[in-house]
Coordinates of C-alpha atoms in Angstrom, one line a residue:
M1 CA -12.0 12.3 13.2
G2 CA -15.0 10.1 12.4
V3 CA -15.8 9.2 8.9
F4 CA -18.1 11.8 7.3
L5 CA -20.4 10.6 4.5
L6 CA -23.2 12.7 3.2
S7 CA -26.6 11.2 2.5
S8 CA -27.4 11.1 -1.2
P9 CA -29.4 14.2 -2.3
A10 CA -29.7 14.8 -6.0
F11 CA -27.8 18.1 -6.0
L12 CA -24.2 19.1 -5.9
V13 CA -22.3 19.9 -2.7
F14 CA -19.1 21.9 -2.9
F15 CA -16.4 21.9 -0.3
S16 CA -13.8 24.6 -0.1
F17 CA -10.7 22.4 -0.6
F18 CA -12.2 19.9 -3.0
T19 CA -15.4 19.3 -4.8
F20 CA -17.5 16.4 -3.7
C21 CA -20.6 15.8 -6.0
L22 CA -23.2 13.3 -5.4
L23 CA -25.4 12.2 -8.3
V24 CA -28.1 9.8 -7.2
D25 CA -28.4 6.3 -8.5
P26 CA -29.7 4.0 -5.7
V27 CA -29.0 0.8 -7.6
F28 CA -25.6 1.2 -9.1
G29 CA -24.1 3.7 -6.7
I30 CA -23.4 7.4 -7.3
T31 CA -20.8 9.5 -9.0
R32 CA -18.4 11.4 -6.7
H33 CA -16.2 14.2 -8.0
Y34 CA -13.0 15.2 -6.3
K35 CA -10.4 17.8 -7.3
F36 CA -6.8 17.4 -6.3
D37 CA -4.6 20.5 -6.7
V38 CA -1.0 19.3 -6.4
K39 CA 0.9 22.3 -5.0
L40 CA 4.0 23.1 -2.9
H41 CA 3.4 24.2 0.7
N42 CA 5.6 24.7 3.7
V43 CA 5.3 22.2 6.5
T44 CA 7.3 22.2 9.8
R45 CA 8.2 19.0 11.6
L46 CA 11.0 18.3 14.1
C47 CA 11.6 22.1 14.1
H48 CA 12.6 21.8 10.4
T49 CA 10.5 23.6 7.8
R50 CA 10.6 22.5 4.1
S51 CA 8.4 22.9 1.1
I52 CA 6.6 19.7 0.3
V53 CA 4.5 18.5 -2.6
S54 CA 0.9 18.1 -1.3
V55 CA -2.7 17.9 -2.4
N56 CA -5.0 20.9 -1.6
G57 CA -2.5 22.1 1.0
Q58 CA -3.1 19.1 3.2
F59 CA -0.6 16.7 4.8
P60 CA -1.5 13.9 4.7
G61 CA -3.8 14.6 1.7
P62 CA -7.6 14.6 1.8
R63 CA -9.4 11.4 2.4
I64 CA -11.6 9.9 -0.3
V65 CA -14.9 8.5 0.9
A66 CA -17.1 6.4 -1.3
R67 CA -19.4 3.3 -1.2
E68 CA -19.0 0.1 -3.0
G69 CA -20.4 0.5 -6.5
D70 CA -19.7 4.3 -6.7
Q71 CA -17.9 5.9 -9.7
L72 CA -15.1 8.3 -8.8
L73 CA -14.0 11.1 -11.0
I74 CA -10.8 12.7 -9.5
K75 CA -9.3 15.6 -11.4
V76 CA -5.6 16.0 -10.6
V77 CA -4.1 19.3 -11.5
N78 CA -0.3 19.6 -11.4
H79 CA 0.9 23.0 -10.2
V80 CA 4.5 21.8 -9.2
P81 CA 7.7 21.5 -11.2
N82 CA 7.7 17.7 -10.7
N83 CA 6.0 15.3 -13.0
V84 CA 3.1 13.7 -11.0
S85 CA 1.0 10.6 -11.2
I86 CA -1.4 9.2 -8.6
H87 CA -2.1 5.5 -7.9
W88 CA -5.3 4.4 -6.2
H89 CA -3.6 1.6 -4.3
G90 CA -5.7 -1.6 -4.1
I91 CA -8.5 -0.5 -6.3
R92 CA -9.1 -3.4 -8.8
Q93 CA -9.5 -1.0 -11.8
L94 CA -11.6 -3.5 -13.7
R95 CA -11.2 -2.6 -17.4
S96 CA -10.1 0.9 -16.3
G97 CA -6.4 0.4 -16.3
W98 CA -5.9 3.9 -17.7
A99 CA -6.8 5.2 -14.2
D100 CA -4.3 2.9 -12.2
G101 CA -1.6 5.6 -12.1
P102 CA 1.9 4.2 -12.0
A103 CA 4.1 6.5 -14.2
Y104 CA 5.3 5.0 -17.5
V105 CA 3.3 1.8 -16.8
T106 CA -0.4 2.8 -17.3
Q107 CA 0.2 6.4 -18.1
C108 CA 2.7 9.1 -18.8
P109 CA 3.0 11.4 -15.8
I110 CA 1.0 14.6 -15.5
Q111 CA 3.4 17.4 -16.5
T112 CA 3.6 20.9 -14.9
G113 CA 0.4 22.9 -15.7
Q114 CA -1.4 19.8 -17.0
S115 CA -4.3 17.8 -15.5
Y116 CA -5.9 14.4 -15.8
V117 CA -9.2 13.0 -14.6
Y118 CA -8.9 9.5 -13.0
N119 CA -12.2 7.8 -13.8
F120 CA -13.0 4.4 -12.1
T121 CA -15.7 2.5 -10.4
I122 CA -15.3 0.6 -7.1
I123 CA -16.5 -2.9 -7.8
G124 CA -16.8 -5.6 -5.2
Q125 CA -14.6 -3.9 -2.6
R126 CA -15.3 -2.4 0.8
G127 CA -12.8 -1.4 3.5
T128 CA -9.7 0.8 3.6
L129 CA -7.3 1.5 0.8
F130 CA -5.1 4.5 0.1
W131 CA -3.9 6.8 -2.7
H132 CA -0.3 7.9 -3.3
A133 CA 2.0 9.3 -5.8
H134 CA 3.6 6.7 -8.1
I135 CA 6.7 8.4 -9.5
S136 CA 10.1 8.8 -7.9
W137 CA 9.7 9.3 -4.1
L138 CA 6.9 11.8 -4.2
R139 CA 4.7 9.5 -2.2
A140 CA 6.7 10.5 0.9
T141 CA 4.2 13.4 1.2
L142 CA 1.6 12.7 -1.5
Y143 CA -0.8 10.2 0.1
G144 CA -4.2 9.9 1.8
P145 CA -6.8 7.3 2.8
I146 CA -9.5 5.8 0.7
I147 CA -12.5 4.8 2.8
I148 CA -15.0 2.4 1.0
L149 CA -18.2 1.9 2.9
P150 CA -20.6 -1.0 2.1
K151 CA -23.5 -0.5 -0.2
R152 CA -26.5 1.2 1.5
G153 CA -28.5 -1.3 3.6
I154 CA -25.6 -3.8 3.8
P155 CA -24.1 -3.9 7.3
Y156 CA -20.6 -4.7 8.3
P157 CA -20.0 -8.4 9.3
F158 CA -19.2 -7.0 12.8
S159 CA -20.9 -4.7 15.2
K160 CA -21.4 -1.2 13.9
P161 CA -18.7 1.1 15.4
Y162 CA -19.5 4.2 17.3
K163 CA -16.9 6.1 15.3
E164 CA -14.4 5.4 12.5
V165 CA -10.9 6.8 12.5
P166 CA -8.2 6.7 9.8
I167 CA -4.7 6.2 11.1
V168 CA -2.1 6.6 8.4
F169 CA 1.5 5.8 9.1
G170 CA 4.2 7.7 7.1
E171 CA 7.8 8.8 7.2
W172 CA 9.2 12.3 7.5
F173 CA 12.4 13.4 5.9
N174 CA 14.1 16.7 6.8
A175 CA 15.7 16.6 3.4
D176 CA 13.8 16.5 0.1
P177 CA 13.1 12.7 -0.5
D178 CA 13.5 13.1 -4.2
A179 CA 17.0 14.5 -3.6
V180 CA 17.7 11.6 -1.2
I181 CA 17.0 8.9 -3.8
S182 CA 18.7 10.8 -6.6
Q183 CA 21.9 11.0 -4.6
A184 CA 21.7 7.3 -3.7
L185 CA 21.2 6.3 -7.4
Q186 CA 24.1 8.4 -8.4
T187 CA 26.5 7.1 -5.8
G188 CA 25.2 3.5 -5.9
G189 CA 24.9 3.4 -2.1
G190 CA 22.0 3.1 0.2
P191 CA 19.8 6.2 0.6
N192 CA 19.7 8.2 3.8
V193 CA 16.9 7.0 6.1
S194 CA 14.0 9.1 7.3
D195 CA 14.2 11.4 10.3
A196 CA 10.9 10.3 11.9
Y197 CA 7.8 8.1 11.5
T198 CA 4.4 9.8 11.6
I199 CA 0.8 9.1 12.5
N200 CA -1.5 11.2 10.4
G201 CA 1.5 13.4 9.5
L202 CA 2.6 13.9 13.1
P203 CA 5.8 12.5 14.7
G204 CA 4.7 12.6 18.3
P205 CA 6.4 13.4 21.6
L206 CA 9.3 10.8 21.5
Y207 CA 11.0 13.0 18.9
N208 CA 12.8 16.2 19.7
C209 CA 10.7 19.4 19.1
S210 CA 7.5 17.4 18.4
A211 CA 5.4 17.3 21.6
K212 CA 2.9 19.7 20.0
D213 CA 2.9 17.6 16.8
T214 CA 1.2 14.6 18.3
F215 CA -1.9 12.7 17.0
K216 CA -4.4 12.5 19.8
L217 CA -7.4 10.2 19.6
K218 CA -10.1 11.2 22.2
V219 CA -12.5 8.3 23.0
K220 CA -15.4 7.7 25.3
P221 CA -15.6 4.8 27.7
G222 CA -17.6 1.8 26.7
K223 CA -17.6 2.5 23.0
T224 CA -16.5 0.7 19.9
Y225 CA -14.1 2.4 17.4
L226 CA -13.1 1.2 14.0
L227 CA -9.5 2.2 13.3
R228 CA -8.6 2.2 9.6
L229 CA -4.8 1.7 9.6
V230 CA -2.7 2.4 6.5
N231 CA 1.1 2.0 6.1
A232 CA 2.1 4.7 3.7
A233 CA 5.7 4.8 4.8
L234 CA 8.3 4.6 2.1
N235 CA 10.6 2.0 3.4
D236 CA 9.6 0.4 6.6
E237 CA 7.3 -2.4 7.9
L238 CA 5.8 -1.4 11.2
F239 CA 4.7 -3.0 14.5
F240 CA 1.8 -1.1 16.1
S241 CA 0.1 -1.4 19.5
I242 CA -2.0 0.6 21.9
A243 CA -1.0 0.3 25.6
N244 CA -3.3 -1.8 27.7
H245 CA -5.8 -2.3 24.9
T246 CA -6.7 -5.3 22.7
L247 CA -7.4 -4.8 19.0
T248 CA -9.7 -7.1 16.9
V249 CA -8.5 -7.4 13.3
V250 CA -11.6 -7.5 10.9
D251 CA -10.3 -6.5 7.5
V252 CA -7.1 -6.3 5.5
D253 CA -6.5 -4.6 2.2
A254 CA -10.3 -4.0 1.9
V255 CA -11.2 -7.6 2.4
Y256 CA -13.1 -8.9 5.5
V257 CA -11.2 -11.6 7.5
K258 CA -12.2 -13.9 10.3
P259 CA -11.9 -11.6 13.4
F260 CA -9.1 -12.3 15.8
K261 CA -7.8 -10.4 18.8
T262 CA -4.2 -9.1 19.1
E263 CA -2.3 -6.7 21.2
T264 CA 0.2 -5.9 18.4
L265 CA -0.1 -6.0 14.7
L266 CA 2.4 -5.9 11.8
I267 CA 1.6 -3.8 8.7
T268 CA 3.9 -3.5 5.8
P269 CA 4.1 -0.5 3.3
G270 CA 1.2 -0.8 1.0
Q271 CA -1.0 -2.8 3.4
T272 CA -4.1 -1.6 5.3
T273 CA -5.7 -3.2 8.3
N274 CA -9.1 -2.4 10.0
V275 CA -9.2 -3.1 13.7
I276 CA -12.0 -2.8 16.3
L277 CA -11.0 -1.0 19.5
K278 CA -13.3 -1.5 22.4
T279 CA -12.7 1.2 25.0
K280 CA -12.7 0.5 28.7
P281 CA -16.1 0.4 30.4
S282 CA -15.4 3.3 32.7
Y283 CA -13.0 6.3 32.8
P284 CA -9.5 4.7 33.5
N285 CA -7.8 7.7 35.1
A286 CA -4.9 7.2 32.6
T287 CA -3.8 8.0 29.1
F288 CA -2.2 5.5 26.7
F289 CA 0.5 5.7 24.0
M290 CA -0.2 4.2 20.6
T291 CA 3.2 3.5 19.1
A292 CA 4.7 2.1 15.9
R293 CA 8.3 1.2 15.1
P294 CA 10.0 -0.8 12.4
Y295 CA 10.2 -4.5 11.8
V296 CA 13.7 -4.9 10.3
T297 CA 15.2 -7.9 8.5
G298 CA 17.8 -6.5 6.1
Q299 CA 21.4 -5.5 6.9
G300 CA 21.2 -1.9 5.8
T301 CA 20.7 1.2 7.9
F302 CA 17.1 2.0 9.0
D303 CA 15.3 4.7 11.0
N304 CA 15.5 3.1 14.5
S305 CA 12.9 5.4 16.1
T306 CA 9.3 5.2 17.4
V307 CA 6.3 7.3 16.5
A308 CA 3.7 7.8 19.3
G309 CA 0.2 9.1 19.4
I310 CA -2.0 9.4 22.5
L311 CA -5.3 7.6 23.3
A312 CA -7.1 9.9 25.8
Y313 CA -10.4 9.2 27.4
E314 CA -12.9 12.0 27.7
S315 CA -13.3 12.8 31.4
P316 CA -16.8 12.6 32.9
P317 CA -18.8 15.8 33.1
N318 CA -18.1 18.0 36.2
S319 CA -15.0 16.0 36.8
L320 CA -11.7 17.2 38.3
H321 CA -9.8 14.7 36.1
S322 CA -9.1 17.1 33.3
S323 CA -6.8 19.2 35.5
I324 CA -4.8 16.2 36.9
M325 CA -1.7 14.9 35.3
L326 CA -2.7 11.3 34.5
P327 CA -0.3 8.4 34.3
L328 CA 0.8 7.5 30.7
F329 CA 1.1 3.9 29.8
K330 CA 3.4 2.7 27.0
P331 CA 3.0 -0.5 25.0
I332 CA 5.7 -3.1 24.7
L333 CA 6.4 -3.8 21.0
P334 CA 8.2 -6.9 19.6
A335 CA 11.9 -6.8 19.0
L336 CA 13.0 -5.1 15.8
N337 CA 13.8 -8.4 14.2
D338 CA 11.0 -10.5 15.6
T339 CA 10.3 -12.7 12.5
S340 CA 8.6 -15.2 14.7
F341 CA 5.9 -12.7 15.7
A342 CA 5.6 -11.6 12.0
T343 CA 5.1 -15.1 10.9
K344 CA 2.5 -16.0 13.6
F345 CA 0.6 -12.8 13.0
G346 CA 0.4 -13.5 9.2
N347 CA -0.8 -17.0 9.8
K348 CA -3.8 -15.8 11.8
L349 CA -5.2 -14.0 8.8
R350 CA -8.0 -16.0 7.1
S351 CA -10.7 -15.0 4.7
L352 CA -14.3 -15.1 5.9
A353 CA -15.1 -17.6 3.2
S354 CA -18.8 -17.2 3.9
A355 CA -21.8 -17.4 1.5
Q356 CA -21.9 -13.6 1.4
Y357 CA -18.1 -13.2 1.2
P358 CA -16.7 -16.3 -0.5
A359 CA -13.0 -17.0 -1.0
N360 CA -12.9 -17.7 -4.7
V361 CA -9.5 -19.4 -4.6
P362 CA -8.5 -20.8 -8.0
Q363 CA -8.5 -24.6 -7.5
K364 CA -6.8 -25.4 -10.7
V365 CA -3.7 -23.6 -12.0
D366 CA -3.1 -22.9 -15.7
K367 CA 0.3 -21.3 -15.3
H368 CA 2.9 -21.7 -12.6
F369 CA 5.6 -19.1 -12.0
F370 CA 8.6 -19.1 -9.6
F371 CA 10.2 -15.7 -9.0
T372 CA 13.3 -14.9 -7.0
V373 CA 13.2 -11.5 -5.3
G374 CA 16.1 -9.8 -3.7
L375 CA 19.1 -7.5 -3.9
G376 CA 22.2 -7.6 -6.2
T377 CA 24.7 -5.3 -7.7
S378 CA 25.3 -3.5 -11.0
P379 CA 28.7 -2.3 -12.3
C380 CA 30.0 1.1 -11.4
Q381 CA 30.4 3.4 -14.4
H382 CA 34.0 4.2 -15.5
N383 CA 35.7 7.0 -13.8
Q384 CA 33.3 6.9 -10.9
T385 CA 33.6 5.7 -7.3
C386 CA 30.5 3.8 -6.2
Q387 CA 29.4 3.2 -2.6
G388 CA 27.7 -0.2 -3.1
P389 CA 29.3 -3.6 -2.2
N390 CA 32.9 -3.9 -3.3
G391 CA 32.7 -0.6 -5.3
T392 CA 29.5 -1.6 -7.2
K393 CA 26.1 -0.1 -7.2
F394 CA 23.2 -1.6 -5.3
A395 CA 20.5 -3.1 -7.5
A396 CA 17.4 -5.3 -7.0
S397 CA 15.7 -7.7 -9.3
V398 CA 13.0 -10.3 -9.9
N399 CA 14.4 -13.5 -11.5
N400 CA 17.7 -11.5 -11.9
V401 CA 16.0 -9.0 -14.2
S402 CA 16.3 -5.4 -12.8
F403 CA 13.3 -3.7 -14.5
A404 CA 14.3 -0.7 -16.7
M405 CA 11.5 1.8 -16.7
P406 CA 10.5 2.8 -20.3
T407 CA 10.2 6.5 -21.4
S408 CA 6.7 5.9 -22.7
A409 CA 3.7 4.1 -21.1
L410 CA 3.6 0.3 -21.4
L411 CA -0.2 0.3 -21.5
Q412 CA -0.4 2.6 -24.5
A413 CA 2.3 0.6 -26.3
H414 CA 0.3 -2.6 -25.7
F415 CA -3.1 -1.2 -26.6
F416 CA -1.9 0.3 -29.9
G417 CA 0.3 -2.6 -30.8
Q418 CA 3.5 -0.5 -30.6
S419 CA 5.6 -2.6 -28.2
N420 CA 8.7 -2.6 -30.4
G421 CA 11.4 -0.8 -28.6
V422 CA 9.3 -0.3 -25.5
Y423 CA 9.1 -3.8 -23.9
T424 CA 9.6 -7.5 -24.7
P425 CA 7.2 -10.3 -23.7
D426 CA 9.9 -12.6 -22.5
F427 CA 10.1 -12.2 -18.7
P428 CA 11.4 -15.5 -17.4
S429 CA 8.8 -17.7 -15.6
T430 CA 11.6 -19.3 -13.5
P431 CA 15.2 -18.2 -12.6
L432 CA 17.5 -18.7 -15.6
T433 CA 20.3 -19.8 -13.3
P434 CA 19.0 -21.8 -10.3
F435 CA 21.1 -21.8 -7.1
N436 CA 20.7 -22.3 -3.4
Y437 CA 18.5 -19.3 -2.9
T438 CA 18.7 -19.0 0.9
G439 CA 22.2 -20.6 1.3
S440 CA 25.6 -19.2 0.6
P441 CA 25.2 -16.5 -2.0
P442 CA 26.8 -17.0 -5.5
N443 CA 30.0 -15.3 -6.3
N444 CA 28.4 -13.3 -9.1
T445 CA 25.9 -10.8 -7.6
M446 CA 25.4 -8.8 -10.8
V447 CA 21.9 -8.4 -12.2
S448 CA 20.7 -8.1 -15.8
N449 CA 18.5 -5.2 -17.0
G450 CA 15.5 -5.1 -19.2
T451 CA 11.9 -4.0 -19.8
K452 CA 10.4 -7.5 -19.9
V453 CA 6.8 -8.5 -19.2
V454 CA 4.7 -11.6 -18.8
V455 CA 1.8 -12.0 -21.2
L456 CA -1.3 -13.9 -19.9
P457 CA -4.4 -14.9 -21.9
F458 CA -7.6 -13.6 -20.3
N459 CA -8.9 -15.7 -17.4
T460 CA -5.7 -17.6 -16.9
S461 CA -5.4 -18.9 -13.3
V462 CA -2.0 -18.2 -12.0
E463 CA 0.1 -19.6 -9.1
L464 CA 3.2 -17.5 -8.3
V465 CA 5.8 -18.5 -5.8
M466 CA 8.0 -15.7 -4.7
Q467 CA 11.3 -16.7 -3.1
D468 CA 13.6 -14.4 -1.1
T469 CA 17.3 -14.7 -1.8
S470 CA 20.3 -14.4 0.5
I471 CA 22.3 -12.4 -2.0
L472 CA 23.5 -9.4 0.0
G473 CA 21.5 -10.8 2.9
A474 CA 18.0 -12.2 3.3
E475 CA 15.3 -9.6 3.7
S476 CA 11.5 -9.3 3.9
H477 CA 10.0 -7.8 0.7
P478 CA 6.4 -6.5 0.6
L479 CA 5.3 -7.2 -2.9
H480 CA 2.3 -5.3 -4.3
L481 CA 0.3 -6.5 -7.4
H482 CA -1.7 -3.8 -9.2
G483 CA -5.1 -4.7 -10.8
F484 CA -5.8 -7.8 -8.7
N485 CA -6.3 -9.2 -5.3
F486 CA -4.6 -12.6 -4.7
F487 CA -4.9 -15.4 -2.2
I488 CA -1.9 -16.2 0.0
V489 CA -2.1 -20.0 -0.2
G490 CA 1.2 -20.9 1.5
Q491 CA 4.5 -19.6 2.9
G492 CA 7.5 -21.0 4.6
F493 CA 11.2 -20.5 5.3
G494 CA 14.2 -21.8 3.3
N495 CA 13.9 -22.8 -0.3
F496 CA 10.5 -23.6 -1.7
D497 CA 10.1 -27.4 -2.4
P498 CA 7.7 -27.9 -5.3
N499 CA 7.4 -31.6 -4.4
K500 CA 6.4 -31.2 -0.7
D501 CA 5.2 -27.6 0.0
P502 CA 2.1 -27.5 -2.2
A503 CA 0.5 -30.3 -0.2
K504 CA 0.3 -27.9 2.7
F505 CA -1.4 -25.1 0.8
N506 CA -4.6 -23.6 2.2
L507 CA -7.2 -23.6 -0.6
I508 CA -10.2 -23.2 1.7
D509 CA -9.9 -19.8 3.4
P510 CA -6.6 -18.2 2.6
V511 CA -6.4 -14.4 3.2
E512 CA -7.0 -12.2 0.2
R513 CA -4.7 -9.2 -0.3
N514 CA -3.0 -6.9 -2.7
T515 CA 0.3 -6.7 -0.9
V516 CA 2.2 -9.5 0.8
G517 CA 5.4 -9.7 2.7
V518 CA 7.8 -12.3 1.2
P519 CA 9.3 -13.7 4.3
S520 CA 13.0 -13.0 5.1
G521 CA 14.9 -16.1 3.9
G522 CA 11.7 -17.8 2.8
W523 CA 8.9 -17.9 0.2
V524 CA 5.3 -17.1 -0.3
A525 CA 2.8 -18.7 -2.7
I526 CA -0.1 -16.7 -4.2
R527 CA -2.9 -17.5 -6.6
F528 CA -5.0 -15.1 -8.7
L529 CA -7.3 -15.2 -11.7
A530 CA -6.1 -12.9 -14.6
D531 CA -9.6 -11.6 -15.3
N532 CA -8.7 -7.9 -15.7
P533 CA -7.3 -6.9 -19.2
G534 CA -4.5 -4.4 -19.2
V535 CA -0.9 -3.9 -18.0
W536 CA -0.3 -4.4 -14.3
F537 CA 2.7 -3.4 -12.4
M538 CA 4.1 -5.7 -9.6
H539 CA 6.8 -4.3 -7.3
C540 CA 8.3 -4.2 -3.9
H541 CA 6.6 -1.5 -1.8
L542 CA 9.9 -0.6 -0.1
E543 CA 10.5 2.4 -2.3
V544 CA 14.3 2.0 -2.3
H545 CA 14.0 -1.5 -3.7
T546 CA 11.6 -0.4 -6.4
S547 CA 14.1 2.4 -7.3
W548 CA 16.8 -0.3 -7.6
G549 CA 14.7 -2.4 -10.0
L550 CA 12.6 -4.9 -7.9
K551 CA 9.6 -4.6 -10.2
M552 CA 8.0 -6.2 -13.3
A553 CA 4.8 -6.1 -15.2
W554 CA 2.0 -8.5 -16.3
I555 CA 0.0 -8.0 -19.5
V556 CA -3.5 -9.6 -19.5
L557 CA -4.9 -9.8 -23.0
D558 CA -8.6 -9.0 -23.8
G559 CA -11.2 -11.7 -23.5
E560 CA -13.6 -12.5 -26.3
L561 CA -16.7 -10.7 -24.9
P562 CA -17.1 -6.9 -25.1
T563 CA -17.3 -6.9 -21.2
Q564 CA -13.8 -8.6 -21.1
K565 CA -12.0 -5.9 -23.1
L566 CA -9.9 -3.0 -21.9
L567 CA -11.8 0.3 -22.6
P568 CA -10.0 2.8 -25.0
P569 CA -7.9 5.5 -23.4
P570 CA -9.6 8.8 -22.3
A571 CA -9.0 11.9 -24.4
D572 CA -7.1 13.7 -21.6
L573 CA -4.6 10.8 -21.0
P574 CA -1.2 12.5 -20.4
K575 CA 1.5 12.4 -23.1
C576 CA 5.1 11.8 -22.6

């Protein structure tokens, strides 16, 4: 399972499942070619076989391995009946917004029988990210890790690990996930929950009929392993722990952090975390569960189950241990609703803020925004019975605007000056109707609808406070911003106080991320520099909330210099 990276010969190397070409350029990186054939193939989990949408017949999909500075050309060919688009989650996409991937935002989806080459360069990033489908609920099975190694000759800011292992969390549905959300949107109720969580596509022995479908990590005593953790689950934040072992967090969302030790970590959908695992100095005569289960703050139903993998030590040579049933230790995970743990864990994350890896936090702010995020309702259509609150439909919104997806791509409309009828540049910078956001909910829970965006001049420094609301119950929301990393400068519970809370902001070494959990019944403040021209989606990474409308978009205008302008669209950009 260790990361495999070829040295850089000046010839092409072909793999059977996908093409991986290396063109030498020792200064600026190399060009790597991948081919993703999106096809249907049968997969059996929990003794239930169904046809899933996958890449190259793999579930999870193939890992992408590159170095900082490399260019990636990934040809995606759609062989399935569904429209498809792929998002390279966390990649900055500097001036390459056409390759970002969210359907109807930066591109029209790839239709059946069509293909598209995603062309982008990895600039200033190293660590773990992931790719996933970005249309409907296809990312339930269409996902895989992106492993970005440092440039050659530049070491990690921690001891070089003996081995590197991707660990990708997901969710398994016995039913077709697309049918699950389609039914929920039609009835207005909450969707059915998943049937299992998975580690690298495997549910593990705590589920019925899954003992053979268990991820096993074999380790040697006295070694250091880098575990590259990815939460690709559709709808659940997860606690994770390995029994009787301590983990050292060294990187989140492909940004190095000040290392700290923990026995348990929290990882929300859309987040990645790199941890160092130091194995025991000698053979322990035991095996160990690694388990994950949800952190739950909302009032809806959820998959209350636990995925388990096994950490097993290689027994010494000429040993009798391999034939003995060893004791199996299980970790103790926090309570399902342990917000205290979630808060403390988040507060430990700090940027390195070193000379080599500075934390370039915007110290002055050009534009302030205050966004409420949360659930609400929309009216039931006439002659229909709806299963949402009081006969309504569930909805979700930002500043009470439930985002209506257009039928053509926002980026094309912006680039060609054809926004009329596609979007309006009037997304509210603050709630139009202020209320006690975390107190008693207002009587009117209805949301408005629209395709509204925020327009920012190039190089605008932004401070955004995102406030959870208690409408239909307070809940944690992992918000993901495309096209940018941001700094989490503050967070707290209750209503944000603009007169008192900014005085406590951390502007020295705040953690830098692309996805942040807005605390349940609280707020989070982020800062970023709008230095990337294009159209950039921001949405809750709980897929059900995105489906209900908890999403919006930012447009960053071109700068004056040629190097500050969005490049023209490629010739093979899909058409709607």
